Amino acid sequence: MYHVVSSRLAQLGIQVPNHRGPHCLRHSCASRLVATGLSLKEIGDHLGHRSAYATRIYAKVDLTGLREVADFDLRGLL
């Protein structure tokens, strides 16, 4: 499977920084799920992860979402 995906990516001229096999497709899918607003729990379930720990890598992908959380004003809650 690795060879099929890797060679097809090369044929299409798609540059993949780290993983060139099926894992890049899995990572791409998870990144798109993050972009559509699914929770890490939902993404982990979709990917078949047994723990949220395995899904945590995708939290850093949603920089816009992380910035929203960082900018959240807590003064009204105190």
mmCIF file with all atom_site columns, C-alpha atoms in Angstrom:
data_model
loop_
_atom_site.group_PDB
_atom_site.id
_atom_site.type_symbol
_atom_site.label_atom_id
_atom_site.label_alt_id
_atom_site.label_comp_id
_atom_site.label_asym_id
_atom_site.label_entity_id
_atom_site.label_seq_id
_atom_site.pdbx_PDB_ins_code
_atom_site.Cartn_x
_atom_site.Cartn_y
_atom_site.Cartn_z
_atom_site.occupancy
_atom_site.B_iso_or_equiv
_atom_site.pdbx_formal_charge
_atom_site.auth_seq_id
_atom_site.auth_comp_id
_atom_site.auth_asym_id
_atom_site.auth_atom_id
_atom_site.pdbx_PDB_model_num
ATOM 1  C CA . MET A 1 1  ? 0.000   0.000  0.000   1.00 0.00 ? 1  MET A CA 1
ATOM 2  C CA . TYR A 1 2  ? 2.877   2.335  0.810   1.00 0.00 ? 2  TYR A CA 1
ATOM 3  C CA . HIS A 1 3  ? 4.283   1.995  -2.714  1.00 0.00 ? 3  HIS A CA 1
ATOM 4  C CA . VAL A 1 4  ? 0.902   2.653  -4.353  1.00 0.00 ? 4  VAL A CA 1
ATOM 5  C CA . VAL A 1 5  ? 0.271   5.844  -2.388  1.00 0.00 ? 5  VAL A CA 1
ATOM 6  C CA . SER A 1 6  ? 3.869   7.046  -2.536  1.00 0.00 ? 6  SER A CA 1
ATOM 7  C CA . SER A 1 7  ? 4.190   6.577  -6.291  1.00 0.00 ? 7  SER A CA 1
ATOM 8  C CA . ARG A 1 8  ? 0.820   8.217  -6.968  1.00 0.00 ? 8  ARG A CA 1
ATOM 9  C CA . LEU A 1 9  ? 1.752   11.256 -4.872  1.00 0.00 ? 9  LEU A CA 1
ATOM 10 C CA . ALA A 1 10 ? 4.997   11.513 -6.851  1.00 0.00 ? 10 ALA A CA 1
ATOM 11 C CA . GLN A 1 11 ? 3.129   11.244 -10.176 1.00 0.00 ? 11 GLN A CA 1
ATOM 12 C CA . LEU A 1 12 ? 0.793   14.040 -9.115  1.00 0.00 ? 12 LEU A CA 1
ATOM 13 C CA . GLY A 1 13 ? 3.696   16.183 -7.933  1.00 0.00 ? 13 GLY A CA 1
ATOM 14 C CA . ILE A 1 14 ? 2.314   16.422 -4.399  1.00 0.00 ? 14 ILE A CA 1
ATOM 15 C CA . GLN A 1 15 ? 4.997   17.326 -1.889  1.00 0.00 ? 15 GLN A CA 1
ATOM 16 C CA . VAL A 1 16 ? 4.499   15.678 1.498   1.00 0.00 ? 16 VAL A CA 1
ATOM 17 C CA . PRO A 1 17 ? 6.911   16.827 4.227   1.00 0.00 ? 17 PRO A CA 1
ATOM 18 C CA . ASN A 1 18 ? 7.119   13.723 6.447   1.00 0.00 ? 18 ASN A CA 1
ATOM 19 C CA . HIS A 1 19 ? 5.103   10.637 5.630   1.00 0.00 ? 19 HIS A CA 1
ATOM 20 C CA . ARG A 1 20 ? 4.679   9.682  1.990   1.00 0.00 ? 20 ARG A CA 1
ATOM 21 C CA . GLY A 1 21 ? 2.564   6.559  2.330   1.00 0.00 ? 21 GLY A CA 1
ATOM 22 C CA . PRO A 1 22 ? -0.980  5.846  3.491   1.00 0.00 ? 22 PRO A CA 1
ATOM 23 C CA . HIS A 1 23 ? -0.328  7.674  6.759   1.00 0.00 ? 23 HIS A CA 1
ATOM 24 C CA . CYS A 1 24 ? -0.349  11.022 4.937   1.00 0.00 ? 24 CYS A CA 1
ATOM 25 C CA . LEU A 1 25 ? -3.883  10.241 3.684   1.00 0.00 ? 25 LEU A CA 1
ATOM 26 C CA . ARG A 1 26 ? -4.972  9.454  7.227   1.00 0.00 ? 26 ARG A CA 1
ATOM 27 C CA . HIS A 1 27 ? -3.398  12.658 8.529   1.00 0.00 ? 27 HIS A CA 1
ATOM 28 C CA . SER A 1 28 ? -4.994  14.670 5.735   1.00 0.00 ? 28 SER A CA 1
ATOM 29 C CA . CYS A 1 29 ? -8.405  13.207 6.580   1.00 0.00 ? 29 CYS A CA 1
ATOM 30 C CA . ALA A 1 30 ? -7.995  14.085 10.255  1.00 0.00 ? 30 ALA A CA 1
ATOM 31 C CA . SER A 1 31 ? -6.876  17.609 9.389   1.00 0.00 ? 31 SER A CA 1
ATOM 32 C CA . ARG A 1 32 ? -9.971  18.138 7.271   1.00 0.00 ? 32 ARG A CA 1
ATOM 33 C CA . LEU A 1 33 ? -12.166 16.844 10.083  1.00 0.00 ? 33 LEU A CA 1
ATOM 34 C CA . VAL A 1 34 ? -10.543 19.359 12.445  1.00 0.00 ? 34 VAL A CA 1
ATOM 35 C CA . ALA A 1 35 ? -11.190 22.126 9.900   1.00 0.00 ? 35 ALA A CA 1
ATOM 36 C CA . THR A 1 36 ? -14.879 21.198 9.712   1.00 0.00 ? 36 THR A CA 1
ATOM 37 C CA . GLY A 1 37 ? -15.213 21.547 13.470  1.00 0.00 ? 37 GLY A CA 1
ATOM 38 C CA . LEU A 1 38 ? -15.304 17.967 14.728  1.00 0.00 ? 38 LEU A CA 1
ATOM 39 C CA . SER A 1 39 ? -14.067 17.429 18.250  1.00 0.00 ? 39 SER A CA 1
ATOM 40 C CA . LEU A 1 40 ? -10.891 15.486 18.916  1.00 0.00 ? 40 LEU A CA 1
ATOM 41 C CA . LYS A 1 41 ? -13.057 12.748 20.429  1.00 0.00 ? 41 LYS A CA 1
ATOM 42 C CA . GLU A 1 42 ? -15.061 12.456 17.199  1.00 0.00 ? 42 GLU A CA 1
ATOM 43 C CA . ILE A 1 43 ? -11.893 12.453 15.108  1.00 0.00 ? 43 ILE A CA 1
ATOM 44 C CA . GLY A 1 44 ? -10.300 9.819  17.339  1.00 0.00 ? 44 GLY A CA 1
ATOM 45 C CA . ASP A 1 45 ? -13.393 7.646  17.019  1.00 0.00 ? 45 ASP A CA 1
ATOM 46 C CA . HIS A 1 46 ? -13.335 8.042  13.224  1.00 0.00 ? 46 HIS A CA 1
ATOM 47 C CA . LEU A 1 47 ? -9.650  7.084  13.076  1.00 0.00 ? 47 LEU A CA 1
ATOM 48 C CA . GLY A 1 48 ? -10.111 4.196  15.486  1.00 0.00 ? 48 GLY A CA 1
ATOM 49 C CA . HIS A 1 49 ? -7.906  5.593  18.225  1.00 0.00 ? 49 HIS A CA 1
ATOM 50 C CA . ARG A 1 50 ? -8.322  3.922  21.602  1.00 0.00 ? 50 ARG A CA 1
ATOM 51 C CA . SER A 1 51 ? -7.364  7.019  23.565  1.00 0.00 ? 51 SER A CA 1
ATOM 52 C CA . ALA A 1 52 ? -7.564  10.780 23.196  1.00 0.00 ? 52 ALA A CA 1
ATOM 53 C CA . TYR A 1 53 ? -3.799  10.841 23.716  1.00 0.00 ? 53 TYR A CA 1
ATOM 54 C CA . ALA A 1 54 ? -3.290  9.377  20.230  1.00 0.00 ? 54 ALA A CA 1
ATOM 55 C CA . THR A 1 55 ? -5.460  12.086 18.682  1.00 0.00 ? 55 THR A CA 1
ATOM 56 C CA . ARG A 1 56 ? -3.764  15.035 20.402  1.00 0.00 ? 56 ARG A CA 1
ATOM 57 C CA . ILE A 1 57 ? -1.406  15.604 17.444  1.00 0.00 ? 57 ILE A CA 1
ATOM 58 C CA . TYR A 1 58 ? -4.300  17.076 15.479  1.00 0.00 ? 58 TYR A CA 1
ATOM 59 C CA . ALA A 1 59 ? -4.950  19.787 18.066  1.00 0.00 ? 59 ALA A CA 1
ATOM 60 C CA . LYS A 1 60 ? -1.976  21.754 16.794  1.00 0.00 ? 60 LYS A CA 1
ATOM 61 C CA . VAL A 1 61 ? -3.338  21.702 13.249  1.00 0.00 ? 61 VAL A CA 1
ATOM 62 C CA . ASP A 1 62 ? -6.302  23.976 14.019  1.00 0.00 ? 62 ASP A CA 1
ATOM 63 C CA . LEU A 1 63 ? -4.365  27.170 14.683  1.00 0.00 ? 63 LEU A CA 1
ATOM 64 C CA . THR A 1 64 ? -7.437  29.338 14.112  1.00 0.00 ? 64 THR A CA 1
ATOM 65 C CA . GLY A 1 65 ? -9.397  27.368 16.705  1.00 0.00 ? 65 GLY A CA 1
ATOM 66 C CA . LEU A 1 66 ? -6.520  27.476 19.151  1.00 0.00 ? 66 LEU A CA 1
ATOM 67 C CA . ARG A 1 67 ? -6.241  31.249 18.713  1.00 0.00 ? 67 ARG A CA 1
ATOM 68 C CA . GLU A 1 68 ? -9.965  31.620 19.469  1.00 0.00 ? 68 GLU A CA 1
ATOM 69 C CA . VAL A 1 69 ? -9.504  29.714 22.716  1.00 0.00 ? 69 VAL A CA 1
ATOM 70 C CA . ALA A 1 70 ? -6.411  31.740 23.610  1.00 0.00 ? 70 ALA A CA 1
ATOM 71 C CA . ASP A 1 71 ? -8.244  35.030 22.977  1.00 0.00 ? 71 ASP A CA 1
ATOM 72 C CA . PHE A 1 72 ? -11.319 34.053 25.003  1.00 0.00 ? 72 PHE A CA 1
ATOM 73 C CA . ASP A 1 73 ? -12.072 36.708 27.634  1.00 0.00 ? 73 ASP A CA 1
ATOM 74 C CA . LEU A 1 74 ? -12.557 35.058 31.029  1.00 0.00 ? 74 LEU A CA 1
ATOM 75 C CA . ARG A 1 75 ? -13.238 38.305 32.916  1.00 0.00 ? 75 ARG A CA 1
ATOM 76 C CA . GLY A 1 76 ? -17.007 37.931 32.608  1.00 0.00 ? 76 GLY A CA 1
ATOM 77 C CA . LEU A 1 77 ? -16.866 34.464 34.167  1.00 0.00 ? 77 LEU A CA 1
ATOM 78 C CA . LEU A 1 78 ? -14.978 35.376 37.334  1.00 0.00 ? 78 LEU A CA 1
#
